[in-house]
Every structure is written in structure tokens, then in C-alpha cells.
Amino acid sequence: MTWLWGALLFWLAAWAFNAWLAGRARARGRVVTLFIPALFGITLLVLWEGVVRGLNVPSVILPAPSAIWARILGALPTLGEDFVQTILKGALGGYLIGCCAAVLTAILIDRSPFLQRGLMPVGNFVAALPVVGIAPILVMWFGFDWQSKAAVVVVMVFFPVLVNTIAGLAASERMQRDLMATWGASYGQTLLKLRLPAAMPFIFNGLKIATTLALIGAIVAEFFGSPVKGMGFRISTSVGQLALDMVWAEIAVAALAGSAFYGLVALIEKGVTFWHPSQRARG
Amino acid sequence: MRALLPVLTVLAAIVALWYAGAVWMNSQWSYDQAARAGVEVSLTEVVAETMHQDRPVLPAPHQVLAGLWEGLFGQKITSKRSLVYHGWVTLEATLLGFVIGTGLGILLAVGIVHNRAMDLSVMPWAIASQTIPILAIAPMVIVVLASLGVTGLLPKSIISAYLSFFPVVVGMVKGLRSPDAMQLDLMRTYGAGAWPVFWKLRLPASMPFLFASLKVSAAASLVGAIVGELPAGAVAGLGARLLSGSYYGQTVQIWAALLAAAMLAAALVIAIGAIERVTLRRMGMAR
């Protein structure tokens, strides 16, 4: 019982401290905006640990964070193998192919307003569909290995990126395009020097949405069949064995990989679209 | 309506590509069959043959439509082979999850807007959790809840709720913060406390944002319900239909289930769009 009460006490103390910090931090520095969410996250972990230990929750229902951490350290080679199979080969491979294809398609149909008017509603519609459902079909076509996962990812990321890129290519203003015309710029020059840079905030918006979709696609596609490695495979088999600490370890890796992937794209965005108002330092 | 002709053209192109793909991908099997039987087949015979194989690699559009028609209207809607039955199972879970997720999302958004400590501590995690492939935990939620004795509708709905939760939180926070300083000042000159400001200014102002995120979260919760049906041997629902189709190589069944899911998603989004139009018009906010 001490565990439970200790955790609850810690939670209340951390909450009071956070409230106090948030209340008085009028001049909120970088430290505070990082510290408060960090403390909240730690509180959740402590509460989780305390509840599991205090109430003796069996590990087949909810393992404690410490047990998950021990499993992560114990199963590093397996986790690494799954990471390479699912994230690097499946998700990243499909992500690169799908995003490149989408941007190229957008540029190709950019010259035809007719196609644009036709593709935008269709693309928006497909982007809202449960595209994951196509996974069993693609697994049938491309086999069990990572190629089929990459194919699922390609289909999933294609339309969000396409729709955003088309919207982005229309983002440059009339005046700017007229200026390019007065300078005698060709179509290609206008595209490279004005319209693609102007489209970058939109394209990166689509790319960021696509990072999450890519991981989801790669993991879910493995539920439909995979070689004996990969995160989705490990999750579904470990669930079958009720080895929930392994499942949580995979989830932790997936969460970490997802955040890192997103962060990487956001970082590239910061470098490419430094001129955009949303990226300029407020002050 | 200006977009009608281009959209139809694009759709026609997709169908044409689909037929071409069906011929291309299915012809291999036809040639193999012919070679095994020791007969020569002409191209036209192969093309005709690829249109109605039993287990095509890629079923032709009319086969899928026939499968869909058969599934929707070919049997009693209580039959295990009826897509109406499976669609209803999925829709139930979707709607329950959607309601739970949206309700919790709105509550959390209200808390975030009114409590600074909550804003600073919860919001970064809400955004970070968007980058995490949440769907990966779907099988675990199902199995754990099943071991606790909770089965049926609720586990799937929890996954749906989880997926539809965050779009609503993010959209509602944005919406509840959308009244500008001038409007808030006006409320203060009227002597309005936090409660009237919330009911009379913040909540109405957030409606357009709410509906925009409701559309996203409706689609997300359908995905959640379908994925929730994949593991742990669910026997009913569109996801179970997909899974059994992939086990037994029934491609027509997979495509029909997929099309049914697409129609369901479209229906949900259109329904929310209709409610949005009516609500915003009655509130005088229609653009």
C-alpha cells in the first residue's frame, strides 16, 4: 500500500509544484516550458509504477515501467532487428518513395488546371479513407517481406502529400508570378525559384502528417503476415504469449522512433522554410 | 459543380487503369493454366478470361461491385455473409468510440483552456502523442481487456476513442482560444465571469473548429474500429472481413469490404458536414 500512497502523494506534490510554477512563471523561459511537461511525464510514470505495485496488478495486464525498462535493456538485439526491419526498411523506404512520387505527381499535374480540379476532391476523399485496409491486398501482391510494408506506406502517404503539394504550388501570389514573368523567367525557373520554395510550408505540413501514417502503415501491415521479425509481428505474437512487457518495449521503441522521425522532418522544415512567419523567432 | 467534369474524368481514368491492371496482373494465371492444359490461347481470350476469375490477383471493378452488391443486398442483413451486418458491427464500435473520444476531448480542451498548469503540462504530450503510431497498441488493448473480461463492443470503441480524441483536443483548444482580446474585453465590461464567457463566447466561437476536427476524428475512429477488429480473432466487422479474406485468398471479398469501409467513411464525413452546415447557419456563422 505504501507504493500506492507514495505515488499519489508524489502526484499531488508534482501537481501543486507545476501549478505554482505555471502561475508565477510570467516571464516563462525555455527551462520552464520544458520542465513542466517533463515533470508531468515523470509523474505519470511514477503514478503508473505506484499503482501497479501498490495494487499488485499482474504483469499480464499492465507491467510496471521498471519492468518494461528492464525488458528493453534485456532485448536490445531483438528490438534493434525489429527496428531495422519495420522502421528503416518498411516505413522509411515507403515514406521516401511515396513522398517523392506525390511531389512529382503534383508538379506534373500542376500544368493542367483541369486535372487539378479533378484530383483535389478525389485526393481529399482518399486521404480520409481507411487506407490501412489495403494492407492485406498489398501483402498478397508483394510477399511477406518489407517490400509489401513499404508499398502500404507508399499508398498511405501519397494522397496527404499530394493534396498538400497541390495546395502549396498554388500559394504564390499573382504579383510574385507576374514579377517572374516580367523578368522573362521560363516555367521551370518560376517553378524552381518561386513556386516550389513558396510551397515548402505546405509540403512539409503534408510530410509531417505522413511520418505518423508511415509508421502506422508499416506496423499494421505486419499484422497481415511478415517474416519472423518486425515490430508489428513482435507485438502480435507477444500479445499471443501474454508477454506484455515485450509489447510495451516495442511500443516504447515505436514511440521514440515516431517522435524522432517527426522531429527530424520538423528540423529539416526549420532549415528550409526559415523565412516563413511560423518559423521566425517570436520576439 | 464546376468540378464535376474533371472529377468524373479522373474517376474514369482510375477505372480504366484498374481494368488495365486487372488484365496485366491476372493474365499470368491464365497463361499458366493454358500452358498446363497444353493449349494455345489468343490475347482476346486471355483478356476475357481475366475479367471473371474466381480468385484474381486484382479483381476487375465490376467483380468488386458485384461482390459489394451481393454483400449489401444479396442476403438477409442478419446473415453472416452480409456486408450490412459487418458494416453495422463496425459502425457501432466507431460511433461509440467517436462519442467517448469527442466527449473526453472537449472536456480536456476546456480544462486546458481554463487551467494554465494543465495547458503547460498536458498540451506538449498531446502533441507528442500524435507522432506515435498509436494503432500499434490496438491488439494489446483488445487482449488485455479480454483478459479482464471486457469483450465485444467496448475494446474496439476504446481504440476508436483514442484515435478520435486528439484531433478534437487540438481543434477545440484552438477554437476556444479563437475569440480575440477585443471580444474578451467586451465580455469583461459586461461583468461576465468565466462561466458566461465560456457559454456565450468561447463555446459558440469554437464551433467551426470543432466541426473541422470532428470530420478528421470520425474518419480516424473508423480506422480505429477496423484495426481493432484485426487481432484476437474478431468474427464480425469489416476488419474481420478483411482478415478472413486475406487468409483464404478471397480478393473480391477484401475489395468489397474495403469499398464498404470507404462508403461508411464518406457517409460519416458527409453527415457531419450536413450537421455543420445546419448548425452554423442557425448560429449565423455560415460562410
PDB file of C-alpha atoms in Angstrom, chain A:
ATOM      1  CA  MET A   1       0.000   0.000   0.000  1.00  0.00           C
ATOM      2  CA  THR A   2       2.938   2.337   0.658  1.00  0.00           C
ATOM      3  CA  TRP A   3       3.694   2.319  -3.061  1.00  0.00           C
ATOM      4  CA  LEU A   4       0.208   3.491  -3.922  1.00  0.00           C
ATOM      5  CA  TRP A   5       0.127   6.238  -1.310  1.00  0.00           C
ATOM      6  CA  GLY A   6       3.647   7.318  -2.147  1.00  0.00           C
ATOM      7  CA  ALA A   7       2.769   7.625  -5.811  1.00  0.00           C
ATOM      8  CA  LEU A   8      -0.413   9.539  -5.057  1.00  0.00           C
ATOM      9  CA  LEU A   9       1.490  11.857  -2.756  1.00  0.00           C
ATOM     10  CA  PHE A  10       4.153  12.414  -5.405  1.00  0.00           C
ATOM     11  CA  TRP A  11       1.436  13.144  -7.928  1.00  0.00           C
ATOM     12  CA  LEU A  12      -0.222  15.745  -5.701  1.00  0.00           C
ATOM     13  CA  ALA A  13       3.114  17.344  -4.847  1.00  0.00           C
ATOM     14  CA  ALA A  14       4.179  17.476  -8.509  1.00  0.00           C
ATOM     15  CA  TRP A  15       0.801  18.873  -9.486  1.00  0.00           C
ATOM     16  CA  ALA A  16       0.979  21.596  -6.846  1.00  0.00           C
ATOM     17  CA  PHE A  17       4.526  22.412  -7.880  1.00  0.00           C
ATOM     18  CA  ASN A  18       3.542  22.605 -11.546  1.00  0.00           C
ATOM     19  CA  ALA A  19       0.547  24.803 -10.783  1.00  0.00           C
ATOM     20  CA  TRP A  20       2.741  27.080  -8.679  1.00  0.00           C
ATOM     21  CA  LEU A  21       5.393  27.216 -11.398  1.00  0.00           C
ATOM     22  CA  ALA A  22       2.846  27.872 -14.126  1.00  0.00           C
ATOM     23  CA  GLY A  23       1.182  30.553 -12.048  1.00  0.00           C
ATOM     24  CA  ARG A  24       4.286  32.532 -11.253  1.00  0.00           C
ATOM     25  CA  ALA A  25       6.226  31.932 -14.446  1.00  0.00           C
ATOM     26  CA  ARG A  26       5.048  35.059 -16.175  1.00  0.00           C
ATOM     27  CA  ALA A  27       8.452  35.504 -17.717  1.00  0.00           C
ATOM     28  CA  ARG A  28       8.467  31.944 -18.892  1.00  0.00           C
ATOM     29  CA  GLY A  29      11.856  30.867 -20.035  1.00  0.00           C
ATOM     30  CA  ARG A  30      12.830  27.884 -22.076  1.00  0.00           C
ATOM     31  CA  VAL A  31      13.626  25.920 -18.959  1.00  0.00           C
ATOM     32  CA  VAL A  32      10.115  26.256 -17.542  1.00  0.00           C
ATOM     33  CA  THR A  33       8.339  25.310 -20.766  1.00  0.00           C
ATOM     34  CA  LEU A  34      10.490  22.200 -20.933  1.00  0.00           C
ATOM     35  CA  PHE A  35      10.456  21.410 -17.238  1.00  0.00           C
ATOM     36  CA  ILE A  36       6.687  21.444 -16.651  1.00  0.00           C
ATOM     37  CA  PRO A  37       5.793  18.850 -19.288  1.00  0.00           C
ATOM     38  CA  ALA A  38       8.809  16.779 -18.280  1.00  0.00           C
ATOM     39  CA  LEU A  39       7.658  16.740 -14.668  1.00  0.00           C
ATOM     40  CA  PHE A  40       4.154  15.806 -15.822  1.00  0.00           C
ATOM     41  CA  GLY A  41       5.550  12.876 -17.800  1.00  0.00           C
ATOM     42  CA  ILE A  42       7.634  11.701 -14.853  1.00  0.00           C
ATOM     43  CA  THR A  43       4.562  12.000 -12.628  1.00  0.00           C
ATOM     44  CA  LEU A  44       2.602   9.749 -14.950  1.00  0.00           C
ATOM     45  CA  LEU A  45       5.376   7.149 -14.864  1.00  0.00           C
ATOM     46  CA  VAL A  46       5.611   7.281 -11.060  1.00  0.00           C
ATOM     47  CA  LEU A  47       1.851   7.008 -10.729  1.00  0.00           C
ATOM     48  CA  TRP A  48       1.844   4.052 -13.124  1.00  0.00           C
ATOM     49  CA  GLU A  49       4.628   2.315 -11.192  1.00  0.00           C
ATOM     50  CA  GLY A  50       2.915   3.025  -7.881  1.00  0.00           C
ATOM     51  CA  VAL A  51      -0.487   1.801  -8.986  1.00  0.00           C
ATOM     52  CA  VAL A  52       0.938  -1.388 -10.496  1.00  0.00           C
ATOM     53  CA  ARG A  53       2.996  -2.207  -7.406  1.00  0.00           C
ATOM     54  CA  GLY A  54       0.512  -0.940  -4.856  1.00  0.00           C
ATOM     55  CA  LEU A  55      -2.468  -2.806  -6.264  1.00  0.00           C
ATOM     56  CA  ASN A  56      -0.413  -5.840  -7.329  1.00  0.00           C
ATOM     57  CA  VAL A  57      -1.626  -5.614 -10.903  1.00  0.00           C
ATOM     58  CA  PRO A  58      -0.465  -8.822 -12.620  1.00  0.00           C
ATOM     59  CA  SER A  59       2.119  -8.202 -15.318  1.00  0.00           C
ATOM     60  CA  VAL A  60      -0.058  -9.886 -17.948  1.00  0.00           C
ATOM     61  CA  ILE A  61      -2.420  -6.928 -17.645  1.00  0.00           C
ATOM     62  CA  LEU A  62      -0.111  -3.988 -17.094  1.00  0.00           C
ATOM     63  CA  PRO A  63       3.625  -4.295 -16.494  1.00  0.00           C
ATOM     64  CA  ALA A  64       5.327  -1.595 -14.453  1.00  0.00           C
ATOM     65  CA  PRO A  65       7.582   0.918 -16.225  1.00  0.00           C
ATOM     66  CA  SER A  66      10.613  -0.526 -14.449  1.00  0.00           C
ATOM     67  CA  ALA A  67       9.804  -3.999 -15.809  1.00  0.00           C
ATOM     68  CA  ILE A  68       9.410  -2.573 -19.309  1.00  0.00           C
ATOM     69  CA  TRP A  69      12.716  -0.766 -18.992  1.00  0.00           C
ATOM     70  CA  ALA A  70      14.402  -3.975 -17.851  1.00  0.00           C
ATOM     71  CA  ARG A  71      12.931  -5.768 -20.859  1.00  0.00           C
ATOM     72  CA  ILE A  72      14.142  -3.046 -23.222  1.00  0.00           C
ATOM     73  CA  LEU A  73      17.669  -3.414 -21.882  1.00  0.00           C
ATOM     74  CA  GLY A  74      17.436  -7.211 -21.985  1.00  0.00           C
ATOM     75  CA  ALA A  75      16.107  -7.478 -25.527  1.00  0.00           C
ATOM     76  CA  LEU A  76      18.182  -4.844 -27.299  1.00  0.00           C
ATOM     77  CA  PRO A  77      19.314  -7.090 -30.210  1.00  0.00           C
ATOM     78  CA  THR A  78      15.730  -8.195 -30.963  1.00  0.00           C
ATOM     79  CA  LEU A  79      14.430  -4.652 -30.711  1.00  0.00           C
ATOM     80  CA  GLY A  80      17.234  -3.452 -32.984  1.00  0.00           C
ATOM     81  CA  GLU A  81      16.442  -6.113 -35.580  1.00  0.00           C
ATOM     82  CA  ASP A  82      12.738  -5.210 -35.499  1.00  0.00           C
ATOM     83  CA  PHE A  83      13.606  -1.539 -35.736  1.00  0.00           C
ATOM     84  CA  VAL A  84      15.685  -2.072 -38.875  1.00  0.00           C
ATOM     85  CA  GLN A  85      13.035  -4.301 -40.454  1.00  0.00           C
ATOM     86  CA  THR A  86       9.993  -2.136 -39.750  1.00  0.00           C
ATOM     87  CA  ILE A  87      11.197   1.441 -39.400  1.00  0.00           C
ATOM     88  CA  LEU A  88      14.240   1.669 -41.632  1.00  0.00           C
ATOM     89  CA  LYS A  89      13.206  -0.713 -44.413  1.00  0.00           C
ATOM     90  CA  GLY A  90       9.404  -0.640 -44.351  1.00  0.00           C
ATOM     91  CA  ALA A  91       8.434   2.786 -43.098  1.00  0.00           C
ATOM     92  CA  LEU A  92      11.364   4.891 -44.259  1.00  0.00           C
ATOM     93  CA  GLY A  93      11.649   3.173 -47.645  1.00  0.00           C
ATOM     94  CA  GLY A  94       7.952   3.580 -48.354  1.00  0.00           C
ATOM     95  CA  TYR A  95       7.972   7.110 -46.994  1.00  0.00           C
ATOM     96  CA  LEU A  96      10.725   8.251 -49.339  1.00  0.00           C
ATOM     97  CA  ILE A  97       9.158   6.597 -52.392  1.00  0.00           C
ATOM     98  CA  GLY A  98       5.633   7.790 -51.581  1.00  0.00           C
ATOM     99  CA  CYS A  99       6.583  11.383 -50.825  1.00  0.00           C
ATOM    100  CA  CYS A 100       8.813  11.734 -53.880  1.00  0.00           C
ATOM    101  CA  ALA A 101       6.103  10.237 -56.079  1.00  0.00           C
ATOM    102  CA  ALA A 102       3.473  12.548 -54.607  1.00  0.00           C
ATOM    103  CA  VAL A 103       5.545  15.710 -55.072  1.00  0.00           C
ATOM    104  CA  LEU A 104       6.495  14.719 -58.626  1.00  0.00           C
ATOM    105  CA  THR A 105       2.856  13.921 -59.474  1.00  0.00           C
ATOM    106  CA  ALA A 106       1.762  17.260 -58.081  1.00  0.00           C
ATOM    107  CA  ILE A 107       4.343  19.077 -60.231  1.00  0.00           C
ATOM    108  CA  LEU A 108       3.295  17.074 -63.305  1.00  0.00           C
ATOM    109  CA  ILE A 109      -0.410  17.810 -62.995  1.00  0.00           C
ATOM    110  CA  ASP A 110       0.328  21.361 -61.961  1.00  0.00           C
ATOM    111  CA  ARG A 111       0.241  22.487 -65.606  1.00  0.00           C
ATOM    112  CA  SER A 112      -3.299  21.252 -66.101  1.00  0.00           C
ATOM    113  CA  PRO A 113      -5.975  23.089 -64.072  1.00  0.00           C
ATOM    114  CA  PHE A 114      -8.452  20.522 -65.363  1.00  0.00           C
ATOM    115  CA  LEU A 115      -6.600  17.623 -63.734  1.00  0.00           C
ATOM    116  CA  GLN A 116      -6.100  19.629 -60.567  1.00  0.00           C
ATOM    117  CA  ARG A 117      -9.797  20.333 -60.208  1.00  0.00           C
ATOM    118  CA  GLY A 118     -10.440  16.658 -60.749  1.00  0.00           C
ATOM    119  CA  LEU A 119      -7.727  15.286 -58.480  1.00  0.00           C
ATOM    120  CA  MET A 120      -8.178  17.576 -55.484  1.00  0.00           C
ATOM    121  CA  PRO A 121     -11.613  16.261 -54.414  1.00  0.00           C
ATOM    122  CA  VAL A 122     -10.599  12.673 -55.160  1.00  0.00           C
ATOM    123  CA  GLY A 123      -7.337  13.119 -53.235  1.00  0.00           C
ATOM    124  CA  ASN A 124      -9.096  14.726 -50.289  1.00  0.00           C
ATOM    125  CA  PHE A 125     -11.604  11.899 -50.260  1.00  0.00           C
ATOM    126  CA  VAL A 126      -8.973   9.170 -50.410  1.00  0.00           C
ATOM    127  CA  ALA A 127      -6.956  10.913 -47.684  1.00  0.00           C
ATOM    128  CA  ALA A 128      -9.973  10.451 -45.362  1.00  0.00           C
ATOM    129  CA  LEU A 129     -10.457   6.772 -46.184  1.00  0.00           C
ATOM    130  CA  PRO A 130      -9.310   3.897 -44.001  1.00  0.00           C
ATOM    131  CA  VAL A 131      -6.395   3.222 -46.352  1.00  0.00           C
ATOM    132  CA  VAL A 132      -4.808   0.766 -43.899  1.00  0.00           C
ATOM    133  CA  GLY A 133      -7.418  -1.675 -45.172  1.00  0.00           C
ATOM    134  CA  ILE A 134      -5.447  -2.058 -48.371  1.00  0.00           C
ATOM    135  CA  ALA A 135      -2.678  -3.767 -46.364  1.00  0.00           C
ATOM    136  CA  PRO A 136      -3.896  -7.381 -46.841  1.00  0.00           C
ATOM    137  CA  ILE A 137      -4.065  -6.894 -50.612  1.00  0.00           C
ATOM    138  CA  LEU A 138      -0.590  -5.450 -50.861  1.00  0.00           C
ATOM    139  CA  VAL A 139       0.816  -8.160 -48.599  1.00  0.00           C
ATOM    140  CA  MET A 140      -0.656 -10.664 -51.058  1.00  0.00           C
ATOM    141  CA  TRP A 141       0.947  -8.918 -54.041  1.00  0.00           C
ATOM    142  CA  PHE A 142       4.388  -8.104 -52.725  1.00  0.00           C
ATOM    143  CA  GLY A 143       5.014 -11.016 -50.372  1.00  0.00           C
ATOM    144  CA  PHE A 144       5.676 -11.077 -46.657  1.00  0.00           C
ATOM    145  CA  ASP A 145       8.937  -9.163 -46.539  1.00  0.00           C
ATOM    146  CA  TRP A 146       9.448  -5.437 -46.110  1.00  0.00           C
ATOM    147  CA  GLN A 147       8.568  -4.615 -49.724  1.00  0.00           C
ATOM    148  CA  SER A 148       4.857  -5.098 -49.056  1.00  0.00           C
ATOM    149  CA  LYS A 149       5.085  -2.886 -45.948  1.00  0.00           C
ATOM    150  CA  ALA A 150       6.807  -0.202 -47.964  1.00  0.00           C
ATOM    151  CA  ALA A 151       4.037  -0.488 -50.567  1.00  0.00           C
ATOM    152  CA  VAL A 152       1.358   0.054 -47.901  1.00  0.00           C
ATOM    153  CA  VAL A 153       3.271   3.076 -46.653  1.00  0.00           C
ATOM    154  CA  VAL A 154       3.551   4.448 -50.206  1.00  0.00           C
ATOM    155  CA  VAL A 155      -0.219   4.275 -50.663  1.00  0.00           C
ATOM    156  CA  MET A 156      -0.879   5.774 -47.244  1.00  0.00           C
ATOM    157  CA  VAL A 157       1.444   8.778 -47.536  1.00  0.00           C
ATOM    158  CA  PHE A 158       0.806   9.518 -51.204  1.00  0.00           C
ATOM    159  CA  PHE A 159      -2.501  11.371 -51.014  1.00  0.00           C
ATOM    160  CA  PRO A 160      -1.908  13.615 -47.992  1.00  0.00           C
ATOM    161  CA  VAL A 161       1.384  14.771 -49.508  1.00  0.00           C
ATOM    162  CA  LEU A 162      -0.173  15.155 -52.971  1.00  0.00           C
ATOM    163  CA  VAL A 163      -3.057  17.286 -51.727  1.00  0.00           C
ATOM    164  CA  ASN A 164      -0.756  19.493 -49.666  1.00  0.00           C
ATOM    165  CA  THR A 165       1.719  19.936 -52.505  1.00  0.00           C
ATOM    166  CA  ILE A 166      -1.009  20.942 -54.953  1.00  0.00           C
ATOM    167  CA  ALA A 167      -2.296  23.478 -52.430  1.00  0.00           C
ATOM    168  CA  GLY A 168       1.249  24.696 -51.886  1.00  0.00           C
ATOM    169  CA  LEU A 169       2.001  25.167 -55.577  1.00  0.00           C
ATOM    170  CA  ALA A 170      -0.996  27.497 -55.730  1.00  0.00           C
ATOM    171  CA  ALA A 171       0.296  29.506 -52.759  1.00  0.00           C
ATOM    172  CA  SER A 172       2.496  32.002 -54.564  1.00  0.00           C
ATOM    173  CA  GLU A 173       0.779  35.298 -55.209  1.00  0.00           C
ATOM    174  CA  ARG A 174      -0.298  36.696 -58.544  1.00  0.00           C
ATOM    175  CA  MET A 175       2.001  39.666 -58.077  1.00  0.00           C
ATOM    176  CA  GLN A 176       5.022  37.476 -57.479  1.00  0.00           C
ATOM    177  CA  ARG A 177       4.289  35.347 -60.534  1.00  0.00           C
ATOM    178  CA  ASP A 178       3.827  38.484 -62.625  1.00  0.00           C
ATOM    179  CA  LEU A 179       7.186  39.722 -61.409  1.00  0.00           C
ATOM    180  CA  MET A 180       8.792  36.477 -62.537  1.00  0.00           C
ATOM    181  CA  ALA A 181       7.079  36.905 -65.898  1.00  0.00           C
ATOM    182  CA  THR A 182       8.423  40.452 -66.323  1.00  0.00           C
ATOM    183  CA  TRP A 183      11.891  39.084 -65.758  1.00  0.00           C
ATOM    184  CA  GLY A 184      11.294  36.687 -68.608  1.00  0.00           C
ATOM    185  CA  ALA A 185      11.534  33.616 -66.380  1.00  0.00           C
ATOM    186  CA  SER A 186      10.632  30.320 -68.021  1.00  0.00           C
ATOM    187  CA  TYR A 187       8.153  27.876 -66.479  1.00  0.00           C
ATOM    188  CA  GLY A 188      10.979  25.845 -64.994  1.00  0.00           C
ATOM    189  CA  GLN A 189      12.681  28.870 -63.488  1.00  0.00           C
ATOM    190  CA  THR A 190       9.452  30.132 -61.943  1.00  0.00           C
ATOM    191  CA  LEU A 191       8.832  26.681 -60.536  1.00  0.00           C
ATOM    192  CA  LEU A 192      12.301  26.294 -59.031  1.00  0.00           C
ATOM    193  CA  LYS A 193      12.882  29.806 -57.777  1.00  0.00           C
ATOM    194  CA  LEU A 194       9.411  30.938 -56.721  1.00  0.00           C
ATOM    195  CA  ARG A 195       6.673  28.355 -56.574  1.00  0.00           C
ATOM    196  CA  LEU A 196       8.464  25.385 -55.024  1.00  0.00           C
ATOM    197  CA  PRO A 197      10.030  27.491 -52.258  1.00  0.00           C
ATOM    198  CA  ALA A 198       6.639  29.110 -51.644  1.00  0.00           C
ATOM    199  CA  ALA A 199       5.059  25.661 -51.490  1.00  0.00           C
ATOM    200  CA  MET A 200       7.519  24.341 -48.904  1.00  0.00           C
ATOM    201  CA  PRO A 201       5.467  25.153 -45.770  1.00  0.00           C
ATOM    202  CA  PHE A 202       2.529  23.224 -47.273  1.00  0.00           C
ATOM    203  CA  ILE A 203       4.694  20.343 -48.451  1.00  0.00           C
ATOM    204  CA  PHE A 204       6.279  19.999 -45.028  1.00  0.00           C
ATOM    205  CA  ASN A 205       2.845  20.054 -43.452  1.00  0.00           C
ATOM    206  CA  GLY A 206       1.990  17.005 -45.563  1.00  0.00           C
ATOM    207  CA  LEU A 207       5.358  15.393 -44.864  1.00  0.00           C
ATOM    208  CA  LYS A 208       4.830  15.729 -41.111  1.00  0.00           C
ATOM    209  CA  ILE A 209       1.378  14.155 -41.288  1.00  0.00           C
ATOM    210  CA  ALA A 210       2.891  11.381 -43.387  1.00  0.00           C
ATOM    211  CA  THR A 211       5.550  10.454 -40.793  1.00  0.00           C
ATOM    212  CA  THR A 212       2.929   9.102 -38.398  1.00  0.00           C
ATOM    213  CA  LEU A 213       0.998   7.437 -41.191  1.00  0.00           C
ATOM    214  CA  ALA A 214       4.175   5.740 -42.395  1.00  0.00           C
ATOM    215  CA  LEU A 215       4.849   4.119 -39.023  1.00  0.00           C
ATOM    216  CA  ILE A 216       1.216   3.077 -38.605  1.00  0.00           C
ATOM    217  CA  GLY A 217       1.150   1.583 -42.108  1.00  0.00           C
ATOM    218  CA  ALA A 218       4.378  -0.358 -41.635  1.00  0.00           C
ATOM    219  CA  ILE A 219       3.338  -1.779 -38.256  1.00  0.00           C
ATOM    220  CA  VAL A 220      -0.269  -2.609 -39.111  1.00  0.00           C
ATOM    221  CA  ALA A 221       0.721  -4.236 -42.413  1.00  0.00           C
ATOM    222  CA  GLU A 222       2.771  -6.725 -40.422  1.00  0.00           C
ATOM    223  CA  PHE A 223      -0.380  -7.967 -38.701  1.00  0.00           C
ATOM    224  CA  PHE A 224      -1.340  -9.479 -42.068  1.00  0.00           C
ATOM    225  CA  GLY A 225       1.789 -11.532 -42.428  1.00  0.00           C
ATOM    226  CA  SER A 226       5.505 -10.913 -42.109  1.00  0.00           C
ATOM    227  CA  PRO A 227       8.804 -12.739 -41.747  1.00  0.00           C
ATOM    228  CA  VAL A 228       9.680 -13.633 -38.161  1.00  0.00           C
ATOM    229  CA  LYS A 229      10.929 -10.171 -37.344  1.00  0.00           C
ATOM    230  CA  GLY A 230       9.457  -6.705 -37.301  1.00  0.00           C
ATOM    231  CA  MET A 231       7.653  -4.627 -34.713  1.00  0.00           C
ATOM    232  CA  GLY A 232       4.121  -5.456 -35.791  1.00  0.00           C
ATOM    233  CA  PHE A 233       4.967  -9.157 -35.883  1.00  0.00           C
ATOM    234  CA  ARG A 234       6.588  -8.990 -32.436  1.00  0.00           C
ATOM    235  CA  ILE A 235       3.642  -7.100 -30.989  1.00  0.00           C
ATOM    236  CA  SER A 236       1.042  -9.516 -32.278  1.00  0.00           C
ATOM    237  CA  THR A 237       2.980 -12.647 -31.267  1.00  0.00           C
ATOM    238  CA  SER A 238       3.937 -11.258 -27.853  1.00  0.00           C
ATOM    239  CA  VAL A 239       0.309 -10.393 -27.209  1.00  0.00           C
ATOM    240  CA  GLY A 240      -0.478 -14.017 -28.006  1.00  0.00           C
ATOM    241  CA  GLN A 241       2.107 -15.161 -25.448  1.00  0.00           C
ATOM    242  CA  LEU A 242       0.875 -12.565 -22.939  1.00  0.00           C
ATOM    243  CA  ALA A 243       4.437 -11.208 -22.783  1.00  0.00           C
ATOM    244  CA  LEU A 244       3.168  -7.703 -22.297  1.00  0.00           C
ATOM    245  CA  ASP A 245       6.483  -6.271 -21.189  1.00  0.00           C
ATOM    246  CA  MET A 246       7.829  -7.097 -24.659  1.00  0.00           C
ATOM    247  CA  VAL A 247       4.804  -5.423 -26.261  1.00  0.00           C
ATOM    248  CA  TRP A 248       5.348  -2.292 -24.210  1.00  0.00           C
ATOM    249  CA  ALA A 249       9.047  -2.347 -25.038  1.00  0.00           C
ATOM    250  CA  GLU A 250       8.162  -2.377 -28.761  1.00  0.00           C
ATOM    251  CA  ILE A 251       5.666   0.414 -28.204  1.00  0.00           C
ATOM    252  CA  ALA A 252       8.295   2.468 -26.421  1.00  0.00           C
ATOM    253  CA  VAL A 253      10.668   1.959 -29.347  1.00  0.00           C
ATOM    254  CA  ALA A 254       7.901   2.848 -31.813  1.00  0.00           C
ATOM    255  CA  ALA A 255       7.032   5.975 -29.845  1.00  0.00           C
ATOM    256  CA  LEU A 256      10.654   7.014 -29.683  1.00  0.00           C
ATOM    257  CA  ALA A 257      11.182   6.313 -33.381  1.00  0.00           C
ATOM    258  CA  GLY A 258       7.971   8.152 -34.280  1.00  0.00           C
ATOM    259  CA  SER A 259       8.923  11.227 -32.289  1.00  0.00           C
ATOM    260  CA  ALA A 260      12.452  11.189 -33.661  1.00  0.00           C
ATOM    261  CA  PHE A 261      11.182  10.814 -37.230  1.00  0.00           C
ATOM    262  CA  TYR A 262       8.748  13.685 -36.749  1.00  0.00           C
ATOM    263  CA  GLY A 263      11.410  15.783 -35.062  1.00  0.00           C
ATOM    264  CA  LEU A 264      13.813  15.167 -37.928  1.00  0.00           C
ATOM    265  CA  VAL A 265      11.278  16.321 -40.515  1.00  0.00           C
ATOM    266  CA  ALA A 266      10.429  19.347 -38.353  1.00  0.00           C
ATOM    267  CA  LEU A 267      14.130  20.158 -38.100  1.00  0.00           C
ATOM    268  CA  ILE A 268      14.571  19.988 -41.879  1.00  0.00           C
ATOM    269  CA  GLU A 269      11.486  22.174 -42.213  1.00  0.00           C
ATOM    270  CA  LYS A 270      13.043  24.727 -39.913  1.00  0.00           C
ATOM    271  CA  GLY A 271      16.097  24.858 -42.121  1.00  0.00           C
ATOM    272  CA  VAL A 272      14.196  25.026 -45.419  1.00  0.00           C
ATOM    273  CA  THR A 273      11.367  27.399 -44.502  1.00  0.00           C
ATOM    274  CA  PHE A 274      13.297  29.703 -42.182  1.00  0.00           C
ATOM    275  CA  TRP A 275      11.589  32.669 -43.875  1.00  0.00           C
ATOM    276  CA  HIS A 276       8.033  31.638 -43.012  1.00  0.00           C
ATOM    277  CA  PRO A 277       6.280  33.579 -40.200  1.00  0.00           C
ATOM    278  CA  SER A 278       5.558  30.398 -38.235  1.00  0.00           C
ATOM    279  CA  GLN A 279       9.283  29.611 -38.079  1.00  0.00           C
ATOM    280  CA  ARG A 280      10.629  33.050 -37.225  1.00  0.00           C
ATOM    281  CA  ALA A 281      11.523  33.573 -33.590  1.00  0.00           C
ATOM    282  CA  ARG A 282       8.770  35.382 -31.758  1.00  0.00           C
ATOM    283  CA  GLY A 283      10.036  38.421 -30.053  1.00  0.00           C
TER     284      GLY A 283
END
